[in-house]
């Protein structure tokens, strides 16, 4: 059986991932979320011609070295201006303050001297950049952020400056992580020699939270169909992530348990390494299930490639691509038929070029290697041997 490649497998998953309902959230909860509705400006920004500097508001036609202008008032940020500037007049003005009517230029205070109720201008003139025109940042009715845009602190600043205190976003999905295996024990608990700690569960819960989900780390289920079924039916989720039991062994009971619950299998395996046994199913009520291989590195690589886009898709968005390129620091042998995602360290080499050092041992059980890695180096199927210096695609972690 030919396995689908990563793009095909993901496209099949996303085709069955419908966005959840929308909700209104305050800006304080909106970071990392996708806008369901555009954000439009309610007024011009700045709302008035404003001074960019501390100094003197003047009429441009009065600006010449040594000019003596009569001080007729003051304008500070937060205050309104109730006077106008006539020829030969100046007003004390501060950064962010409204320009008085009649004034169209600012002379910074370093370039002028006050003498009683007059100001004497120095040699330098007025720089046009010292007046910020009304609407110079944006104008009322402008669409500032479109639907589908992912909010970040910079974009939140824009929404806030437009006076928008709450935005419409896709609901954050509830993601339940269900580790599976008789050998699994929660970290911190007593453990027998034949058991291992559940490392993939906490790692994936943290990963899901970073992607904007509300994760629940369920306790590990035994390799037993009935136990898995009851864990699934007892959990509240929009997306279930089952970890382990994905392969072909006699104890790999997760897929049979899901099938018994009526799940439709959409993806069963992918031409990738690590992560070949990854799978995806849809429950009869439409909720989606992502099955990840149990080896921690396989699970985490699949999380980057599939879980992040699914969590985004449930929120009506797509993740920000974290793809980059780097020069290989070492030679690599030819790749086999599967897309290979190699854990690698990155460093900035001489000449400022990003260098990638893939680890020599890429066994998918090695958590120590995963923890030292900064990125994944992608080797496409059938890629010929590569020499140091060759440019390769790298994927930075979410
Ligand atoms: N005959 C074949 N055997 C295997 C194949 C294959 O194609 N033919 N594929 C291999 C590949 S590739 C992978 S990846 C694994 C995937 O196996 P499962 O998804 O069934 O996972 P398990 O067997 O349950 O566990 C694998 C390994 O990972 C450990 N594990 C499981 N869950 C966790 C967890 N939550 N935290 C930490 N470690 C975990 C588990 O103890 C095993 O050591 O199958 C290969 N076999
Ligand atoms: O998918 Mo497995 O992850 O190659 O070890």
XYZ file of C-alpha atoms and ligand atoms in Angstrom:
449
model
C 0.000 0.000 0.000
C 1.417 3.415 -0.947
C 1.230 5.839 1.941
C 0.194 9.463 1.303
C 2.844 12.151 1.628
C 2.652 14.763 4.406
C 0.797 17.386 2.346
C -1.781 14.875 1.114
C -2.319 13.407 4.578
C -2.750 16.877 6.077
C -5.126 17.986 3.323
C -7.314 14.931 4.011
C -7.349 15.745 7.725
C -8.153 19.419 7.208
C -10.957 18.557 4.787
C -12.743 16.975 7.754
C -11.875 19.715 10.275
C -14.667 22.267 10.486
C -14.090 25.514 12.406
C -15.793 25.597 15.805
C -18.251 28.316 16.788
C -17.162 31.937 17.191
C -17.075 33.986 20.370
C -16.372 37.549 21.467
C -13.212 37.895 23.527
C -11.547 40.838 25.222
C -8.140 41.874 23.899
C -6.564 40.368 27.022
C -7.573 36.875 25.882
C -7.119 37.367 22.157
C -3.373 36.852 21.645
C -2.678 33.930 19.293
C -6.303 33.662 18.178
C -7.670 33.961 14.646
C -10.104 36.752 13.835
C -13.526 35.570 12.711
C -14.533 39.123 11.793
C -12.498 42.020 10.427
C -11.501 44.868 12.726
C -12.319 48.305 11.289
C -11.211 51.718 12.523
C -13.856 53.756 14.280
C -12.033 57.034 13.808
C -8.894 58.588 12.361
C -5.591 57.915 14.077
C -4.144 60.228 15.158
C -7.546 61.900 15.580
C -5.973 65.370 15.106
C -2.782 66.847 13.649
C -0.319 66.129 16.469
C 3.161 67.264 17.389
C 5.791 64.502 17.309
C 8.196 66.552 19.459
C 8.430 68.873 22.441
C 8.891 72.434 21.186
C 6.953 75.211 19.486
C 3.949 75.056 17.204
C 4.322 77.696 14.527
C 3.150 78.710 11.074
C 5.574 77.351 8.444
C 5.635 80.722 6.678
C 7.038 82.312 9.870
C 9.974 79.893 10.144
C 13.309 81.568 9.399
C 16.529 81.830 11.428
C 16.242 84.425 14.184
C 12.467 84.954 13.817
C 10.832 86.321 16.985
C 7.326 84.910 17.590
C 4.837 85.877 20.304
C 3.814 82.995 22.608
C 0.019 82.851 22.747
C -0.709 79.550 24.490
C 0.214 75.972 25.249
C -0.922 72.548 23.993
C -0.173 69.353 25.958
C -1.238 65.747 25.295
C -4.648 65.140 26.821
C -5.684 68.786 26.620
C -7.880 70.444 24.019
C -6.788 73.649 22.263
C -9.146 76.605 22.252
C -7.014 79.217 20.530
C -5.714 79.738 16.999
C -2.310 80.834 15.831
C -2.083 84.024 13.770
C 0.960 85.130 11.751
C 3.903 85.955 14.027
C 2.627 83.747 16.854
C 3.843 80.480 18.421
C 2.467 78.060 21.009
C 4.346 75.886 23.456
C 3.615 72.283 22.433
C 4.485 68.842 23.735
C 4.810 65.412 22.132
C 1.419 63.946 21.190
C -0.438 67.249 21.709
C -2.940 68.663 19.192
C -1.654 71.379 16.879
C -3.528 74.662 17.371
C -5.562 75.820 14.401
C -3.387 77.873 12.062
C -0.161 76.068 13.090
C 1.338 73.704 10.515
C 4.939 73.256 11.694
C 6.892 72.434 14.839
C 10.300 73.766 15.841
C 11.917 71.541 18.480
C 12.820 73.258 21.732
C 16.545 72.555 21.232
C 16.432 74.869 18.201
C 14.710 77.844 19.836
C 15.153 80.138 22.860
C 12.435 81.546 25.056
C 12.657 85.214 25.969
C 9.748 86.174 28.221
C 6.567 85.968 26.183
C 8.461 85.415 22.910
C 10.424 82.599 21.308
C 13.452 83.219 19.081
C 13.989 80.563 16.407
C 17.501 79.249 15.793
C 19.258 78.334 12.549
C 17.472 75.042 11.805
C 13.981 75.075 10.370
C 10.963 72.850 10.972
C 11.084 69.219 9.875
C 7.793 68.020 8.285
C 8.151 64.742 10.277
C 7.592 66.734 13.478
C 3.889 67.084 12.688
C 1.868 63.865 12.481
C -1.144 64.528 10.268
C -4.637 63.501 11.326
C -5.345 59.997 9.942
C -1.660 59.471 9.089
C -1.692 56.035 10.765
C -5.177 54.991 9.638
C -8.522 56.537 8.766
C -12.037 55.896 10.093
C -13.662 52.910 8.345
C -10.281 51.472 7.214
C -10.189 47.671 7.568
C -7.218 47.305 9.888
C -7.184 43.524 10.378
C -8.999 41.091 8.073
C -10.947 38.012 9.105
C -8.591 35.017 9.222
C -5.644 37.047 10.540
C -3.917 35.628 13.620
C -3.568 38.112 16.445
C -0.202 38.811 18.014
C 0.936 41.618 20.324
C 1.711 43.942 17.387
C -1.739 43.423 15.860
C -3.387 43.748 19.265
C -1.810 47.199 19.507
C -3.548 48.141 16.252
C -6.959 46.880 17.414
C -6.521 48.713 20.711
C -5.480 51.973 19.029
C -8.641 51.749 16.937
C -10.626 51.668 20.177
C -11.684 48.041 19.757
C -11.844 46.365 23.183
C -13.177 42.957 22.110
C -12.955 40.913 18.910
C -14.785 37.943 17.347
C -12.590 34.828 17.261
C -12.993 31.121 16.697
C -13.460 29.258 19.977
C -10.322 27.656 21.409
C -10.646 23.893 20.905
C -10.691 21.478 23.797
C -7.940 18.962 23.040
C -7.806 15.759 25.093
C -4.503 13.885 25.134
C -4.932 10.161 25.645
C -1.688 8.223 26.102
C -2.033 4.518 25.647
C 0.084 1.638 26.899
C 0.303 -0.823 29.795
C 3.873 0.354 30.386
C 3.025 4.004 31.034
C 3.238 5.677 34.447
C 2.755 9.367 35.151
C 6.007 11.275 35.896
C 6.558 11.678 39.634
C 4.760 8.422 40.509
C 6.436 5.193 41.753
C 7.483 3.012 38.828
C 8.550 -0.632 38.270
C 11.583 -1.625 36.182
C 9.431 -2.794 33.280
C 7.500 0.472 33.049
C 8.297 3.850 31.500
C 7.161 7.373 32.226
C 4.523 9.062 30.087
C 6.620 11.786 28.453
C 4.583 12.295 25.298
C 1.400 13.214 27.218
C 2.700 16.281 29.084
C 4.761 17.353 26.049
C 1.745 17.258 23.747
C -0.480 19.029 26.272
C 2.052 21.875 26.395
C 2.311 21.868 22.623
C -1.470 22.033 22.204
C -1.660 24.951 24.664
C 0.969 26.843 22.641
C -1.155 26.334 19.544
C -4.094 27.989 21.308
C -5.991 24.885 22.453
C -7.352 24.173 25.917
C -5.672 20.841 26.643
C -6.655 18.077 29.049
C -3.961 15.503 29.784
C -5.885 12.286 30.439
C -4.300 9.500 32.488
C -2.742 6.735 30.355
C -5.202 4.059 29.188
C -4.267 0.384 29.218
C -3.764 -1.614 26.007
C -7.333 -2.774 26.200
C -10.130 -1.890 23.831
C -12.810 -1.503 26.504
C -10.548 0.753 28.612
C -9.762 2.932 25.593
C -13.435 3.118 24.590
C -14.489 4.237 28.039
C -11.662 6.808 28.207
C -12.841 8.240 24.876
C -16.540 8.289 25.724
C -15.846 9.808 29.162
C -13.715 12.697 27.875
C -14.879 16.139 26.768
C -13.061 17.295 23.630
C -13.295 18.826 20.188
C -10.127 17.012 19.129
C -8.860 13.802 20.697
C -5.156 13.054 20.375
C -4.433 9.392 21.010
C -0.774 8.597 21.599
C 0.753 5.164 21.102
C -0.814 1.909 20.067
C -0.836 3.204 16.492
C 1.283 0.514 14.899
C 0.678 -3.074 13.848
C 1.460 -4.977 17.086
C -1.011 -7.212 18.913
C -1.215 -4.622 21.694
C -1.982 -1.685 19.414
C -5.657 -1.437 20.381
C -6.446 2.229 19.850
C -7.666 2.112 16.249
C -9.813 -1.007 16.878
C -11.371 0.763 19.887
C -12.162 3.850 17.791
C -13.572 1.710 14.975
C -15.819 -0.005 17.522
C -17.116 3.476 18.403
C -18.036 3.965 14.751
C -15.067 6.151 13.767
C -14.336 6.578 10.052
C -10.625 6.181 9.285
C -9.445 8.999 6.993
C -5.649 8.617 7.135
C -3.768 5.496 8.134
C -0.064 6.069 7.855
C 2.058 8.671 6.100
C 5.258 8.429 4.038
C 7.324 10.222 6.659
C 10.025 9.481 9.181
C 9.557 9.517 12.103
C 5.784 9.243 12.362
C 4.837 6.670 9.726
C 1.950 5.172 11.765
C 0.146 8.542 12.232
C -3.608 8.268 11.630
C -6.728 10.403 11.619
C -10.366 9.469 12.125
C -13.761 11.126 12.447
C -16.251 10.017 15.109
C -19.917 9.579 14.150
C -20.730 12.970 15.737
C -18.091 14.694 13.550
C -15.446 15.195 16.247
C -11.946 14.458 15.038
C -9.251 12.133 16.356
C -5.532 12.365 15.608
C -3.534 9.233 16.363
C 0.169 9.739 17.018
C 2.857 7.074 17.266
C 4.043 6.386 20.802
C 7.725 7.113 20.320
C 8.061 10.610 21.792
C 10.022 12.091 18.879
C 7.552 10.625 16.381
C 4.655 12.078 18.369
C 6.261 15.527 18.601
C 7.288 15.687 14.942
C 3.725 14.714 13.974
C 2.450 17.375 16.368
C 4.380 20.033 14.425
C 3.175 18.801 11.061
C -0.426 17.812 11.853
C -1.595 18.822 15.339
C -0.703 22.524 14.953
C -2.629 22.880 11.647
C -5.619 20.962 13.053
C -5.837 23.182 16.142
C -5.601 26.215 13.856
C -8.236 24.766 11.517
C -10.663 24.284 14.404
C -10.249 28.009 15.097
C -10.820 28.923 11.460
C -7.165 29.659 10.744
C -3.877 28.276 9.519
C -0.656 28.313 11.528
C 2.046 30.826 10.700
C 4.618 28.934 8.587
C 7.784 28.325 10.561
C 9.748 27.167 7.521
C 13.199 28.515 6.952
C 16.363 27.474 5.162
C 19.837 26.720 6.449
C 23.137 25.429 5.194
C 24.027 21.896 6.242
C 27.014 21.823 8.580
C 27.781 18.173 7.736
C 27.387 15.738 4.833
C 24.225 13.618 4.804
C 23.623 10.284 3.056
C 20.912 9.871 0.392
C 17.405 9.752 1.832
C 15.061 6.783 1.495
C 11.493 6.868 0.161
C 9.958 8.693 3.169
C 10.082 12.412 3.939
C 12.669 12.592 6.721
C 12.386 15.206 9.469
C 15.747 15.185 11.236
C 16.189 16.745 14.624
C 18.956 19.322 14.342
C 20.773 22.030 16.200
C 20.950 25.464 14.570
C 23.664 28.040 14.888
C 24.538 31.265 13.147
C 27.818 30.601 11.346
C 30.455 32.962 9.991
C 28.966 35.412 7.438
C 25.708 35.331 9.413
C 24.420 32.231 7.639
C 22.183 29.804 9.540
C 23.882 26.419 9.914
C 22.036 23.147 10.655
C 23.677 20.263 12.491
C 21.430 17.167 12.268
C 22.058 14.779 15.164
C 23.767 11.574 14.098
C 21.320 9.371 16.026
C 17.772 9.998 14.806
C 16.086 7.119 16.676
C 12.520 8.217 17.374
C 12.617 7.104 21.016
C 15.391 9.566 21.953
C 13.934 12.302 24.111
C 17.427 13.611 24.941
C 18.060 14.396 21.275
C 14.655 16.064 20.931
C 15.425 18.288 23.914
C 18.694 19.526 22.359
C 17.174 20.203 18.960
C 16.291 23.685 17.716
C 14.588 22.620 14.508
C 13.814 19.837 12.060
C 15.810 19.504 8.849
C 13.579 18.202 6.079
C 14.989 15.675 3.633
C 12.502 15.040 0.799
C 11.815 11.479 -0.373
C 14.650 10.144 -2.515
C 16.886 13.180 -1.881
C 20.435 12.373 -3.075
C 23.402 12.495 -0.710
C 24.047 16.072 0.408
C 27.364 17.767 1.128
C 28.073 20.298 3.847
C 27.069 23.779 2.697
C 24.027 22.593 0.748
C 20.856 24.565 1.549
C 18.084 22.563 3.196
C 14.585 23.352 4.434
C 14.263 23.662 8.209
C 11.145 23.800 10.344
C 11.337 25.746 13.589
C 9.276 24.396 16.470
C 5.938 26.064 17.287
N 6.402 -4.503 12.620
C 6.393 -3.191 12.724
N 6.652 -2.621 13.889
C 6.649 -1.279 13.998
C 6.396 -0.493 12.879
C 6.113 -1.107 11.664
O 5.848 -0.451 10.637
N 6.107 -2.449 11.632
N 6.467 0.870 13.019
C 7.351 1.352 14.033
C 7.250 2.765 14.153
S 7.892 3.663 12.873
C 6.778 3.352 15.268
S 6.825 5.089 15.433
C 6.212 2.619 16.366
C 4.859 3.202 16.742
O 4.280 2.392 17.662
P 2.930 2.693 18.407
O 2.354 3.986 17.957
O 2.112 1.505 18.301
O 3.402 3.004 19.841
P 3.672 1.983 21.015
O 4.008 0.655 20.458
O 2.546 2.109 21.924
O 4.938 2.664 21.597
C 6.128 2.832 20.888
C 7.221 3.209 21.887
O 6.908 4.450 22.455
C 6.742 4.331 23.881
N 5.629 5.175 24.292
C 4.333 5.006 23.990
N 3.599 5.984 24.530
C 4.432 6.781 25.195
C 4.268 7.941 25.967
N 3.049 8.493 26.178
N 5.366 8.504 26.519
C 6.581 7.964 26.329
N 6.811 6.856 25.585
C 5.750 6.259 25.051
C 6.436 2.872 24.107
O 6.752 2.468 25.390
C 7.296 2.228 23.042
O 8.634 2.144 23.473
O 6.019 1.264 16.017
C 7.143 0.693 15.389
N 6.915 -0.702 15.221
O 7.431 6.570 12.795
Mo 8.585 5.714 13.706
O 8.542 7.223 14.350
O 9.744 6.110 12.342
O 9.889 5.410 14.791
